[in-house]
mmCIF file of C-alpha atoms and ligand atoms in Angstrom:
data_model
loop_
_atom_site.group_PDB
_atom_site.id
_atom_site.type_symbol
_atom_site.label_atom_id
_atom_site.label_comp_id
_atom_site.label_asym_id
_atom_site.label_seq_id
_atom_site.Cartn_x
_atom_site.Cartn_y
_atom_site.Cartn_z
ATOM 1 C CA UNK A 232 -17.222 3.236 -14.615
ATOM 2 C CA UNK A 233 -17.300 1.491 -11.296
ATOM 3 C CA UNK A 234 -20.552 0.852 -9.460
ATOM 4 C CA UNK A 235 -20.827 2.640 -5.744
ATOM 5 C CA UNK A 236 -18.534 1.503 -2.978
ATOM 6 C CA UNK A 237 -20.137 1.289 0.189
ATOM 7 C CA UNK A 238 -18.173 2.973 3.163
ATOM 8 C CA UNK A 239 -19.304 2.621 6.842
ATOM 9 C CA UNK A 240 -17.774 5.033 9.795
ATOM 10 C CA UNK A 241 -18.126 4.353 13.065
ATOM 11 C CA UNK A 242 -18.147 7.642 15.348
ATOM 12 C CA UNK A 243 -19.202 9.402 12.415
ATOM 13 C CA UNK A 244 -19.899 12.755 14.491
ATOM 14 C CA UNK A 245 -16.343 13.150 16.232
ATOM 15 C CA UNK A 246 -13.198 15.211 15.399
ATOM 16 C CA UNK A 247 -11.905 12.674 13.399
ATOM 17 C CA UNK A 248 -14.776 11.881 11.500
ATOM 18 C CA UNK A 249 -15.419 15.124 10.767
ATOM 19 C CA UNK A 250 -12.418 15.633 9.135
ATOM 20 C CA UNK A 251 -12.708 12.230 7.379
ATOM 21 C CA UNK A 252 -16.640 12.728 5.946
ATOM 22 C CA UNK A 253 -15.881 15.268 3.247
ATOM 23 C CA UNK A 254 -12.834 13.883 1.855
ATOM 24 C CA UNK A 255 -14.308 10.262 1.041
ATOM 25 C CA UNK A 256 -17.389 12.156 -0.467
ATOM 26 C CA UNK A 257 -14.807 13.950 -2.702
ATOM 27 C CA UNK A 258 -13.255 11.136 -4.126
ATOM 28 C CA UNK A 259 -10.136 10.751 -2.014
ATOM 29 C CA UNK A 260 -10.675 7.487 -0.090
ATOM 30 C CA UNK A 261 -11.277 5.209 -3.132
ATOM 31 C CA UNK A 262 -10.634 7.786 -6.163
ATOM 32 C CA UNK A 263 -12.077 10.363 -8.420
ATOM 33 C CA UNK A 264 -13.747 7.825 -10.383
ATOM 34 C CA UNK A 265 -15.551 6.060 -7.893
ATOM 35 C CA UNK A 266 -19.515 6.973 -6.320
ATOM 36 C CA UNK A 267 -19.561 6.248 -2.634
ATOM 37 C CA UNK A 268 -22.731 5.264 -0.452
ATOM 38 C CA UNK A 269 -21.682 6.581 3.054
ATOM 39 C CA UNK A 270 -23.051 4.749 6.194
ATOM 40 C CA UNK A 271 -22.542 6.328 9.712
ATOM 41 C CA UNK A 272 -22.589 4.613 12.840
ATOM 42 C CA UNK A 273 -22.859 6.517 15.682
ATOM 43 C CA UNK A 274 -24.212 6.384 19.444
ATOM 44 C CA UNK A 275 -27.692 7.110 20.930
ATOM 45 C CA UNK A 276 -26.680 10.343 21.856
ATOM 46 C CA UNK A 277 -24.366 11.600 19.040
ATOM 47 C CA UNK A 278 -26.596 10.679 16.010
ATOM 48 C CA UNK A 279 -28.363 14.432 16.327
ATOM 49 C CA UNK A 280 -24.602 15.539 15.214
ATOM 50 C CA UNK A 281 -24.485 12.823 12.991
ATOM 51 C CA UNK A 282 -27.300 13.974 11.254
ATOM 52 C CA UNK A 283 -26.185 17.348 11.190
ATOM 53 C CA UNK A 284 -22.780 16.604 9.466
ATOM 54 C CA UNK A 285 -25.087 14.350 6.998
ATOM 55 C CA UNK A 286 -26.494 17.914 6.531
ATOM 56 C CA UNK A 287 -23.462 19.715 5.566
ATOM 57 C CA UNK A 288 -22.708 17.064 3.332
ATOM 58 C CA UNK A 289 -26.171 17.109 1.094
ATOM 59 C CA UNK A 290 -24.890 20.873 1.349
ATOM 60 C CA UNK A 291 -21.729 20.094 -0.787
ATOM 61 C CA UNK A 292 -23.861 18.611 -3.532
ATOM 62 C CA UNK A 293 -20.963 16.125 -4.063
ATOM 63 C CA UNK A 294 -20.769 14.303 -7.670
ATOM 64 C CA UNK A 295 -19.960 10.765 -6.047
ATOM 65 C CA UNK A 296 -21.562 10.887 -2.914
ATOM 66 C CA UNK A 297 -25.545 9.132 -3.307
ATOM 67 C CA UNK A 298 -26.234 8.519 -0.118
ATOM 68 C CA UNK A 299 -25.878 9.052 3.729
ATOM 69 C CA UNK A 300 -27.325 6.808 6.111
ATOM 70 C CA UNK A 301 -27.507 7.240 9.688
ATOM 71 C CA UNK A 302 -27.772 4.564 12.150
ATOM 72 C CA UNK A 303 -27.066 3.273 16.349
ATOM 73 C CA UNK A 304 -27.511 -0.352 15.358
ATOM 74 C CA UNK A 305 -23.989 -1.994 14.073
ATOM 75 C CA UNK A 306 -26.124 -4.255 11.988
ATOM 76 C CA UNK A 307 -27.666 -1.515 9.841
ATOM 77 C CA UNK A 308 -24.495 0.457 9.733
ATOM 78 C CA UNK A 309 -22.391 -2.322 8.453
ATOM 79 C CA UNK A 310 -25.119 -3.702 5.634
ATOM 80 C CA UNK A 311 -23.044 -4.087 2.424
ATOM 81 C CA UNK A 312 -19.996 -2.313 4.028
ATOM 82 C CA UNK A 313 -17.354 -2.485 1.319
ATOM 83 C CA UNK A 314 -14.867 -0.427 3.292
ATOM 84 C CA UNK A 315 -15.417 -0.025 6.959
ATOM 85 C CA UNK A 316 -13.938 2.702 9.246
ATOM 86 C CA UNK A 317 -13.710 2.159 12.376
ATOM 87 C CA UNK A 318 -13.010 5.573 14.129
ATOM 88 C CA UNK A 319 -15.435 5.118 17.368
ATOM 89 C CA UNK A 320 -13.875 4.108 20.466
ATOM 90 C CA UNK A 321 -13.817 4.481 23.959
ATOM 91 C CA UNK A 322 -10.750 6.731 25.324
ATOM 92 C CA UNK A 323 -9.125 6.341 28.571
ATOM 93 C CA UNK A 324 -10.153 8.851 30.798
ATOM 94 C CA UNK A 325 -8.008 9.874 34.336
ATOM 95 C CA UNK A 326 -7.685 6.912 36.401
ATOM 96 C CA UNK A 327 -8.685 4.185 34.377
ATOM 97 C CA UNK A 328 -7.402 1.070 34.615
ATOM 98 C CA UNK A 329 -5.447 -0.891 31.349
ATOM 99 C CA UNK A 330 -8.298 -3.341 31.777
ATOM 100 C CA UNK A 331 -11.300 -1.423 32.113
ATOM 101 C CA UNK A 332 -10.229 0.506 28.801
ATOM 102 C CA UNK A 333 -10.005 -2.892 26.842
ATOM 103 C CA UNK A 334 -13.030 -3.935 28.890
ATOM 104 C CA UNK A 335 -14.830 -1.240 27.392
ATOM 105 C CA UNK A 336 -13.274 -0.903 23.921
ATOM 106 C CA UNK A 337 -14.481 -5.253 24.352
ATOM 107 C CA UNK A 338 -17.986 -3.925 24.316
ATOM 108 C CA UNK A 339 -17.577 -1.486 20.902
ATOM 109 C CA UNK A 340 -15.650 -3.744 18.549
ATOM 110 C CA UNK A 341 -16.629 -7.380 20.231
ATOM 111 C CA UNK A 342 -20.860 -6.287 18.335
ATOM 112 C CA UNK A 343 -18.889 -4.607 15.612
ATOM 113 C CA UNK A 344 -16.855 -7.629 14.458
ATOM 114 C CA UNK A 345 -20.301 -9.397 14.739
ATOM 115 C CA UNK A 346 -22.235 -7.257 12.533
ATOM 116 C CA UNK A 347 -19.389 -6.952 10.117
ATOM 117 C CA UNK A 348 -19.270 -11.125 9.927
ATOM 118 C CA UNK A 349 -23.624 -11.064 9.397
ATOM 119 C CA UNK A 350 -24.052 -8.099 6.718
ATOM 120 C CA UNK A 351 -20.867 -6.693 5.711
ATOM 121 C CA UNK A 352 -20.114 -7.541 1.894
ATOM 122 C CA UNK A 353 -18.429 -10.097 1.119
ATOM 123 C CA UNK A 354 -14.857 -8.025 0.580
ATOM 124 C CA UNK A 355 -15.247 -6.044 3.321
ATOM 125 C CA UNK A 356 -12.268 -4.032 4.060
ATOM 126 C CA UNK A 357 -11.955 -2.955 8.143
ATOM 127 C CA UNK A 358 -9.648 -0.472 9.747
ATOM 128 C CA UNK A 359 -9.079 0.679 13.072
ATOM 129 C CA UNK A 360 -8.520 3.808 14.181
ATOM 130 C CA UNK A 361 -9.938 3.989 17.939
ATOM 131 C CA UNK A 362 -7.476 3.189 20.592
ATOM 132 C CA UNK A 363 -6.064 1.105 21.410
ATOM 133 C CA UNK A 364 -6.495 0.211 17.869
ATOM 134 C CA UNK A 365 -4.509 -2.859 17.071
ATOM 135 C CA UNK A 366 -6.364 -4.898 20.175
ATOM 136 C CA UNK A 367 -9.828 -2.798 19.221
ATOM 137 C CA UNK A 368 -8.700 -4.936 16.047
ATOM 138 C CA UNK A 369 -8.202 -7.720 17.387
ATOM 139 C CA UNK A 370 -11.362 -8.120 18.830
ATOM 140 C CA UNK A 371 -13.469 -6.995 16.129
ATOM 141 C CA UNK A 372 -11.414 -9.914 13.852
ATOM 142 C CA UNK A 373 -12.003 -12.531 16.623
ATOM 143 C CA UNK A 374 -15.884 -12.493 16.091
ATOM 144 C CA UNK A 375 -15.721 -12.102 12.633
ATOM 145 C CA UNK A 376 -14.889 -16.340 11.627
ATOM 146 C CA UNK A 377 -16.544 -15.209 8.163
ATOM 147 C CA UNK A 378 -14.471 -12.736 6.765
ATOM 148 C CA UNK A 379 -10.690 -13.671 6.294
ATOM 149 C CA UNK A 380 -8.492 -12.307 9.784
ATOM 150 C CA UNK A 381 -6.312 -10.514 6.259
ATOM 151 C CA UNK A 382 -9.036 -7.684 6.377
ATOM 152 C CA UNK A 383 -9.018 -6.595 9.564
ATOM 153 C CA UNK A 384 -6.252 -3.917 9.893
ATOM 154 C CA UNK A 385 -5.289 -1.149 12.317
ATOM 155 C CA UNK A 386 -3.335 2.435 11.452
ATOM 156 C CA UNK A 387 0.078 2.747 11.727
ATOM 157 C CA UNK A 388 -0.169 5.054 8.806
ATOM 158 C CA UNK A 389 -0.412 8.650 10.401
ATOM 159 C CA UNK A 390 2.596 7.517 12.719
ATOM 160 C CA UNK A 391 4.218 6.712 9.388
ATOM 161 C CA UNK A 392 3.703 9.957 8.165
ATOM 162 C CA UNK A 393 4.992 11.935 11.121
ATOM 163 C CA UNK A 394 8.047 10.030 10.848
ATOM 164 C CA UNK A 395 8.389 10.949 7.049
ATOM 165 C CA UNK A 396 7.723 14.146 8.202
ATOM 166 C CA UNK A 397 10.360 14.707 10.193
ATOM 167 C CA UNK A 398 13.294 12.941 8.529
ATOM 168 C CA UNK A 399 12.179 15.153 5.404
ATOM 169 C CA UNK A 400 12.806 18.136 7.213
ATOM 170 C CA UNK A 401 15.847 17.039 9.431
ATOM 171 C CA UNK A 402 17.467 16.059 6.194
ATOM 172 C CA UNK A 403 16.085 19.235 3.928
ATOM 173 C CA UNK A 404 14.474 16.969 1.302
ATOM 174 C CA UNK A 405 11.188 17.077 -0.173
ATOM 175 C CA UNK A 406 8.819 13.754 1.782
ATOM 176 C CA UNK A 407 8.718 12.415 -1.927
ATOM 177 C CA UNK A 408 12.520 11.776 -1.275
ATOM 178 C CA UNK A 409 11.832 9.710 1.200
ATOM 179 C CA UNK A 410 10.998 5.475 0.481
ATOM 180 C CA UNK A 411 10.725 2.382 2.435
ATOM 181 C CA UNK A 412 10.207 3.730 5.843
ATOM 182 C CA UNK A 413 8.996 1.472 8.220
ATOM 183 C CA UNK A 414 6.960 1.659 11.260
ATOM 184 C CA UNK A 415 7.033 -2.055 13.587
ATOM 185 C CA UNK A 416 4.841 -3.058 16.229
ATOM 186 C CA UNK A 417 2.220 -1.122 18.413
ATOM 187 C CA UNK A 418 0.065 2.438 17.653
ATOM 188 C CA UNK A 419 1.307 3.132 21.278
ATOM 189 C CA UNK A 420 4.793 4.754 22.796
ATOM 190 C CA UNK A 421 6.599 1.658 21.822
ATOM 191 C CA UNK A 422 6.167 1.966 17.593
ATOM 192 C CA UNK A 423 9.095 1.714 16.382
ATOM 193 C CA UNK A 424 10.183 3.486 13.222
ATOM 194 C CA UNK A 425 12.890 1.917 11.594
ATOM 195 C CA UNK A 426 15.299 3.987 9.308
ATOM 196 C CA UNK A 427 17.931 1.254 8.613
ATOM 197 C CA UNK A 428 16.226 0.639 5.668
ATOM 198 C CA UNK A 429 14.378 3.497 4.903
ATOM 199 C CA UNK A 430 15.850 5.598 1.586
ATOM 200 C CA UNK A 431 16.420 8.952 0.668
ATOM 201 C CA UNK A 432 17.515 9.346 -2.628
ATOM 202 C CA UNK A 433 18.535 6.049 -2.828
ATOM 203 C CA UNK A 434 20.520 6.087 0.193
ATOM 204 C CA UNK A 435 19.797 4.812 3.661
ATOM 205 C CA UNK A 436 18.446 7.089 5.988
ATOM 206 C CA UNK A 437 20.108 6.162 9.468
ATOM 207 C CA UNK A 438 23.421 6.341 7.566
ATOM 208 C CA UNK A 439 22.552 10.101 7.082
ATOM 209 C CA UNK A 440 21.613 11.346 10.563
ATOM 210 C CA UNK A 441 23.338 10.962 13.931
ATOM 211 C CA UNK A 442 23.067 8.296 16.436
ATOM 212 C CA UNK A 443 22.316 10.392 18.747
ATOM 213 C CA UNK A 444 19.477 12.164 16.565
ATOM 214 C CA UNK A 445 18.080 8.770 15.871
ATOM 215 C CA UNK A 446 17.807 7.791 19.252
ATOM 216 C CA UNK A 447 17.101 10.736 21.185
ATOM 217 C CA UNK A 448 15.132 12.921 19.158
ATOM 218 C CA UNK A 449 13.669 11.156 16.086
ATOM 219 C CA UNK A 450 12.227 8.080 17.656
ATOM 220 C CA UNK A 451 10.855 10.077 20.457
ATOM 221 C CA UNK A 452 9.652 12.890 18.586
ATOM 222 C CA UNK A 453 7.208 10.400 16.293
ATOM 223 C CA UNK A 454 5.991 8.086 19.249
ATOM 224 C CA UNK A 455 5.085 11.473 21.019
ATOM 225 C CA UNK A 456 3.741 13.388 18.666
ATOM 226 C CA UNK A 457 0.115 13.079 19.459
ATOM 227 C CA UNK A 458 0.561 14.786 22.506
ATOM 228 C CA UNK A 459 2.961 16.981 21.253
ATOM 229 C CA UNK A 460 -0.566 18.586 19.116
ATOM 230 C CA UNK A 461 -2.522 18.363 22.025
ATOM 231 C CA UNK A 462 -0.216 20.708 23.971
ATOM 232 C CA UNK A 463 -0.390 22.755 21.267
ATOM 233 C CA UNK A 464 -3.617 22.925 19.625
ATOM 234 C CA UNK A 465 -5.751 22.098 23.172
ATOM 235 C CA UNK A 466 -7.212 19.540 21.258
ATOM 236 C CA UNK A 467 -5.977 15.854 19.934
ATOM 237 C CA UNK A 468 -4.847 15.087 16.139
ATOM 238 C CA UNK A 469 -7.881 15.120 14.054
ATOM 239 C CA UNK A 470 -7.093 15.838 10.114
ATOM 240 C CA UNK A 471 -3.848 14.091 10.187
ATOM 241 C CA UNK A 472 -5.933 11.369 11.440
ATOM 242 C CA UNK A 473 -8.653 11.149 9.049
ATOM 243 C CA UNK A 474 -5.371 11.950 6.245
ATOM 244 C CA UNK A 475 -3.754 9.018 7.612
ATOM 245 C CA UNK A 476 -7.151 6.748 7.457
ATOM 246 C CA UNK A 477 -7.425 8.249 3.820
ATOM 247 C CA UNK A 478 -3.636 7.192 2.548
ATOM 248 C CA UNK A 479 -4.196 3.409 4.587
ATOM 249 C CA UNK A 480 -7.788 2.709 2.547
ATOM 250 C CA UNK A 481 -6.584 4.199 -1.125
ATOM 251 C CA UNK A 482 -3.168 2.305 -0.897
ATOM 252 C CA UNK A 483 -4.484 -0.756 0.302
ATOM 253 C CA UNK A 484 -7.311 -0.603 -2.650
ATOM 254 C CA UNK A 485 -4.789 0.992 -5.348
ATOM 255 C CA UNK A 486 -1.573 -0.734 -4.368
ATOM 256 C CA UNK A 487 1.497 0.564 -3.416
ATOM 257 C CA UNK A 488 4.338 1.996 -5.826
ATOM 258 C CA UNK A 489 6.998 0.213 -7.329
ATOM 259 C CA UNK A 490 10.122 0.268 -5.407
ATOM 260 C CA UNK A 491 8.829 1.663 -1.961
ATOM 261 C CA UNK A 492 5.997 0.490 0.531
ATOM 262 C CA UNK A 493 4.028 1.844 3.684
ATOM 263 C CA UNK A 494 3.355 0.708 7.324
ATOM 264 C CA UNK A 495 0.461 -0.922 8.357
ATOM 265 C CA UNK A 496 -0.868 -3.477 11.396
ATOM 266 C CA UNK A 497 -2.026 -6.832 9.550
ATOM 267 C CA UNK A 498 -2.440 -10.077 11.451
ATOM 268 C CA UNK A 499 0.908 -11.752 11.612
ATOM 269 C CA UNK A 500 1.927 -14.560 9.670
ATOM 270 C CA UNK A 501 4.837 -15.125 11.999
ATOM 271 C CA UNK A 502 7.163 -12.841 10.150
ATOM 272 C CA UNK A 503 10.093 -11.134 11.877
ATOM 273 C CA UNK A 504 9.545 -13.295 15.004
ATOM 274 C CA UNK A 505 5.984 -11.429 15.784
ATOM 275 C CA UNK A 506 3.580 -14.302 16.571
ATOM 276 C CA UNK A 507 1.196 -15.554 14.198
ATOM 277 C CA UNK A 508 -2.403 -13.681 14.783
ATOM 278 C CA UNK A 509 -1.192 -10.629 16.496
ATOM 279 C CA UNK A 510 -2.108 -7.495 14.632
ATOM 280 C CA UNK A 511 1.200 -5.508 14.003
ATOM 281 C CA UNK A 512 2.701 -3.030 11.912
ATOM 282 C CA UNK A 513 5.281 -4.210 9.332
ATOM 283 C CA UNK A 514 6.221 -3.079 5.969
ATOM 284 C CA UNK A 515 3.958 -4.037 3.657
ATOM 285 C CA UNK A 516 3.149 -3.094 -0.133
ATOM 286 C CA UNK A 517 -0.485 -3.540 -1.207
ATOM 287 C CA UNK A 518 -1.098 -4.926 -4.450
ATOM 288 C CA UNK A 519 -4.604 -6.409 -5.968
ATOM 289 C CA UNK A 520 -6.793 -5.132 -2.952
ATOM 290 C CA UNK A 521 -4.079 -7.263 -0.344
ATOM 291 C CA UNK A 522 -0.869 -6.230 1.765
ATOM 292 C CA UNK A 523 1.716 -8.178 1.946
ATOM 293 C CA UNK A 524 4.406 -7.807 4.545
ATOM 294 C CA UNK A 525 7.484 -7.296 3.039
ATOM 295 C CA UNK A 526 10.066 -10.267 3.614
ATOM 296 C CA UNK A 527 13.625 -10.552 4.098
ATOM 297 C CA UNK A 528 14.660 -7.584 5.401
ATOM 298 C CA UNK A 529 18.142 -7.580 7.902
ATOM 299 C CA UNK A 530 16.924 -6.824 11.360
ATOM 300 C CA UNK A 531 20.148 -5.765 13.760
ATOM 301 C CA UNK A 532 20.575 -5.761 17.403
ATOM 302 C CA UNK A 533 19.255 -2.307 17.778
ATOM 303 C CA UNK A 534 15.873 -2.672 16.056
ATOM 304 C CA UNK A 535 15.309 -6.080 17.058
ATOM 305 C CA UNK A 536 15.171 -4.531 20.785
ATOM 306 C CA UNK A 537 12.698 -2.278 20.048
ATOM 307 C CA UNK A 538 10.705 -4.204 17.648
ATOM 308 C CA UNK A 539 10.560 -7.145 20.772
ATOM 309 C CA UNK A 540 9.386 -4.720 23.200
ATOM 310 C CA UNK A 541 6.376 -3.465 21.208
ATOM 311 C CA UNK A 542 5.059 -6.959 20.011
ATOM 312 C CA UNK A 543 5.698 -8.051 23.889
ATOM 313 C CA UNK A 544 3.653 -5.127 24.590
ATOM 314 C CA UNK A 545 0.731 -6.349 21.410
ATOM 315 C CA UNK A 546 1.243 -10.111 23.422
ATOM 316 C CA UNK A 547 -0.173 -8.609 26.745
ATOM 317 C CA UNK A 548 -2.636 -6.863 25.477
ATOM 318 C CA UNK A 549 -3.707 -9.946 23.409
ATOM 319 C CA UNK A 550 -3.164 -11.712 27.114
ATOM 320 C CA UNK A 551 -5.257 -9.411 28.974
ATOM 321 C CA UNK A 552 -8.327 -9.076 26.333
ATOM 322 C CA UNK A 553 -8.365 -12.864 26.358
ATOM 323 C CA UNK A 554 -8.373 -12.949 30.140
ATOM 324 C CA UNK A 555 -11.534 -10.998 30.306
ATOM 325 C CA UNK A 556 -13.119 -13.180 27.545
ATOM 326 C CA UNK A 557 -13.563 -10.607 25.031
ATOM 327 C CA UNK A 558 -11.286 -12.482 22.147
HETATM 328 P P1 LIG B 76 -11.820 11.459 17.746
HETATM 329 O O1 LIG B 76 -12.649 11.434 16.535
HETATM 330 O O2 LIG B 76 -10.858 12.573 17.932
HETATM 331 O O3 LIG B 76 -11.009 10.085 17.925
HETATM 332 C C1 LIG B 76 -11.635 8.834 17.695
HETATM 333 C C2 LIG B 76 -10.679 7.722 18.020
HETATM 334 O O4 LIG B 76 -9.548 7.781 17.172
HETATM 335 C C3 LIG B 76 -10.143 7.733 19.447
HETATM 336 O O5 LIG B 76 -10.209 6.416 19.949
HETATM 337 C C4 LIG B 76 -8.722 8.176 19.267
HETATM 338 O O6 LIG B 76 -7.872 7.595 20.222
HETATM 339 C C5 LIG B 76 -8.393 7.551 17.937
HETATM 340 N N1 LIG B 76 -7.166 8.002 17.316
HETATM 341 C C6 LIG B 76 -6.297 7.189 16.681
HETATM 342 N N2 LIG B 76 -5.267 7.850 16.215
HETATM 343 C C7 LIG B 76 -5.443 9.111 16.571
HETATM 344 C C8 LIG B 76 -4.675 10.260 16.383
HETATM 345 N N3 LIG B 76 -3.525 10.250 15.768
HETATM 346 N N4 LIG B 76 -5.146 11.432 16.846
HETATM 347 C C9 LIG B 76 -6.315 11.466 17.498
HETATM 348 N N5 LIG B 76 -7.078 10.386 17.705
HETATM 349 C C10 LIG B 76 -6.647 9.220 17.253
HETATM 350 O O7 LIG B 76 -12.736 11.381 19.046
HETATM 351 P P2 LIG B 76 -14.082 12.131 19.394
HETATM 352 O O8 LIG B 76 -14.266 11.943 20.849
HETATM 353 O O9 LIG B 76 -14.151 13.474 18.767
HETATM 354 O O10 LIG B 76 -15.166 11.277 18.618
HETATM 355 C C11 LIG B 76 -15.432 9.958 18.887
HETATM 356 C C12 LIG B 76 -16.833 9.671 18.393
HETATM 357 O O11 LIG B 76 -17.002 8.269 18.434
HETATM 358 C C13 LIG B 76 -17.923 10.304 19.247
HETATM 359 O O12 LIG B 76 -18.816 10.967 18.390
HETATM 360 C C14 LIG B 76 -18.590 9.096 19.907
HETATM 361 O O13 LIG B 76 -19.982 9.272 20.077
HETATM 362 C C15 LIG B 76 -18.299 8.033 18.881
HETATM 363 N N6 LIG B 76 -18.342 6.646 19.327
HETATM 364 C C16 LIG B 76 -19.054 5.817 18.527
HETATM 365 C C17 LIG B 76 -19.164 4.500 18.817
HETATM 366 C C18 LIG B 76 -19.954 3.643 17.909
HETATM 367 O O14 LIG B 76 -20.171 4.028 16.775
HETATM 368 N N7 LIG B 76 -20.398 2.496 18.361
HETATM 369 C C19 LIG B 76 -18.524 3.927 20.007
HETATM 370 C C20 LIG B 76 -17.753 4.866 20.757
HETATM 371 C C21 LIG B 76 -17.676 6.187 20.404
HETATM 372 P P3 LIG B 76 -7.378 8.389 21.536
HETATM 373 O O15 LIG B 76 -8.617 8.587 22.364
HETATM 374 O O16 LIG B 76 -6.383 7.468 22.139
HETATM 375 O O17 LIG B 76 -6.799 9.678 21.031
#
């Protein structure tokens, strides 16, 4: 039996988080196997409704969970952090400016990367969720020196999902049909999911669908889908969210199967033309607690278009969080 992992999650008392809590403390994150000591970081004001989810957790009595700390200060939050969650982040509101959200998102993740390099553990696992999540990334990596740049990671997952999702059910196969899908670049507008070499039953994908479909519908439909749930449920992604945060963490501990692999954003090595450091989703498979971005892979005119113009987009946000100091 494995000794306790210890998970940290940052804005522990939102929607996300919520949703996120109970299903580590069951055994999802890591595995059925495997105790968990949970460590919330939240604001001043929020940890009141930290301590109150804390609350409904004691009140699931659940076998792996031993503890639940509660803190404001990064560097108590992050003390042995095996796994570290990083769901807390500061959204744009109506009439901000690019820079003042990476300005502020500068001030979250700039301490957090700090704390993470002075008391995390020594394998310390990070992912992003808060937006704009591969820069929030970025930042947190850039004062981190200590920890390899290979652990800090940002979601692509849930977009990954959505896009599974919906070529399951244009196609009328079951998702488990579906292998090698790929989502490239930025968690923003201009992800790219690529289904030139995505399989369904062994066959490739865009082969299957339209042009038309591809262009049109499918690749709008997944960039768009966030607000797309907000129109509907009056309220933005939450579970899907803390789902995709779930599938990211267990494959990346657990490894990815044989013949098929996931999207995440990893630092760059220089692969596919995306320059080395950025963080940017690839396809990678995860094997021995590592990804690896899968190599080799025929990029045509069409994706390289749309791959270019996200990582362009990754390059100015790299630009502009450099410009104001915070990388
Ligand atoms: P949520 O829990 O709904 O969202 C948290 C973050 O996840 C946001 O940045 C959000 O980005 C992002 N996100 C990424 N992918 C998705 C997705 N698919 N769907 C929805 N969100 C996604 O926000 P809440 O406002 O409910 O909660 C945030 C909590 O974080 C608050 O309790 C706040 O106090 C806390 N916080 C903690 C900090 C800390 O610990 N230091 C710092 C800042 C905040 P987007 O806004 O673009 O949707």
């Amino acid at each position: 039996v494995q000794g306790p992992v210890t998970v940290t999650v940052t804005g522990a008392a939102g929607q996300i988080g919520y949703a996120l809590l109970f299903r580590i403390a069951s055994g999802h994150l890591l595995g059925p196997d495997v105790p968990v000591k949970l460590r919330l970081l939240e604001i001043t004001p929020a940890l009141k409704a930290a301590e109150g989810t804390a609350m409904e957790l004691a009140d699931c009595a659940f076998p792996l969970l031993q503890s639940v700390d509660i803190s404001d200060d990064p560097r108590v939050a992050f003390d042995g952090a095996n796994v570290a969650l990083l769901v807390g982040a500061r959204p744009r509101t109506k009439g901000m400016e690019r820079g003042d959200l990476l300005e502020a998102n500068g001030g979250i993740f700039k301490p957090q990367g700090e704390a993470i390099n002075a008391v995390a553990a020594d394998d310390v696992k990070v992912l992003v969720v808060g937006n704009p999540a591969n820069t929030n990334a970025l930042i947190a990596q850039a004062h981190a020196p200590d920890v390899p740049a290979e652990r800090f990671t940002a979601m692509t997952r849930l977009d990954h999902n959505r896009a599974i999702s919906q070529l399951a059910s244009k196609l009328e196969v079951p998702v488990t049909a579906i292998k090698k899908l790929t989502i490239w670049g930025n968690h923003s507008a201009t992800q790219y999911p690529d289904l030139f070499h995505t399989e369904v039953n062994g066959k490739i994908a865009a082969e299957q669908v339209d042009e038309a479909w591809l262009k049109d519908t499918f690749i709008p439909t997944v960039a768009k889908r966030g607000a797309a749930i907000i129109e509907a449920r009056g309220a933005s992604s939450a579970a899907s969210a803390a789902n995709a945060a779930i599938d990211h963490v267990f494959t990346w501990v657990n490894g990815t199967a044989e013949g098929d692999w996931t999207s995440a954003a990893i630092p760059s090595d220089g692969s596919y033309g995306v320059p080395e450091g950025l963080i940017s989703s690839f396809p990678v498979t995860a094997k021995d607690g590592k990804f690896s971005i899968v190599q080799g892979l025929e990029i045509d005119a069409f994706s390289r278009e749309r791959i270019d113009a996200s990582v362009a987009e990754l390059g100015e946000e790299r630009d502009a969080v450099r410009g104001l100091g915070l990388i």
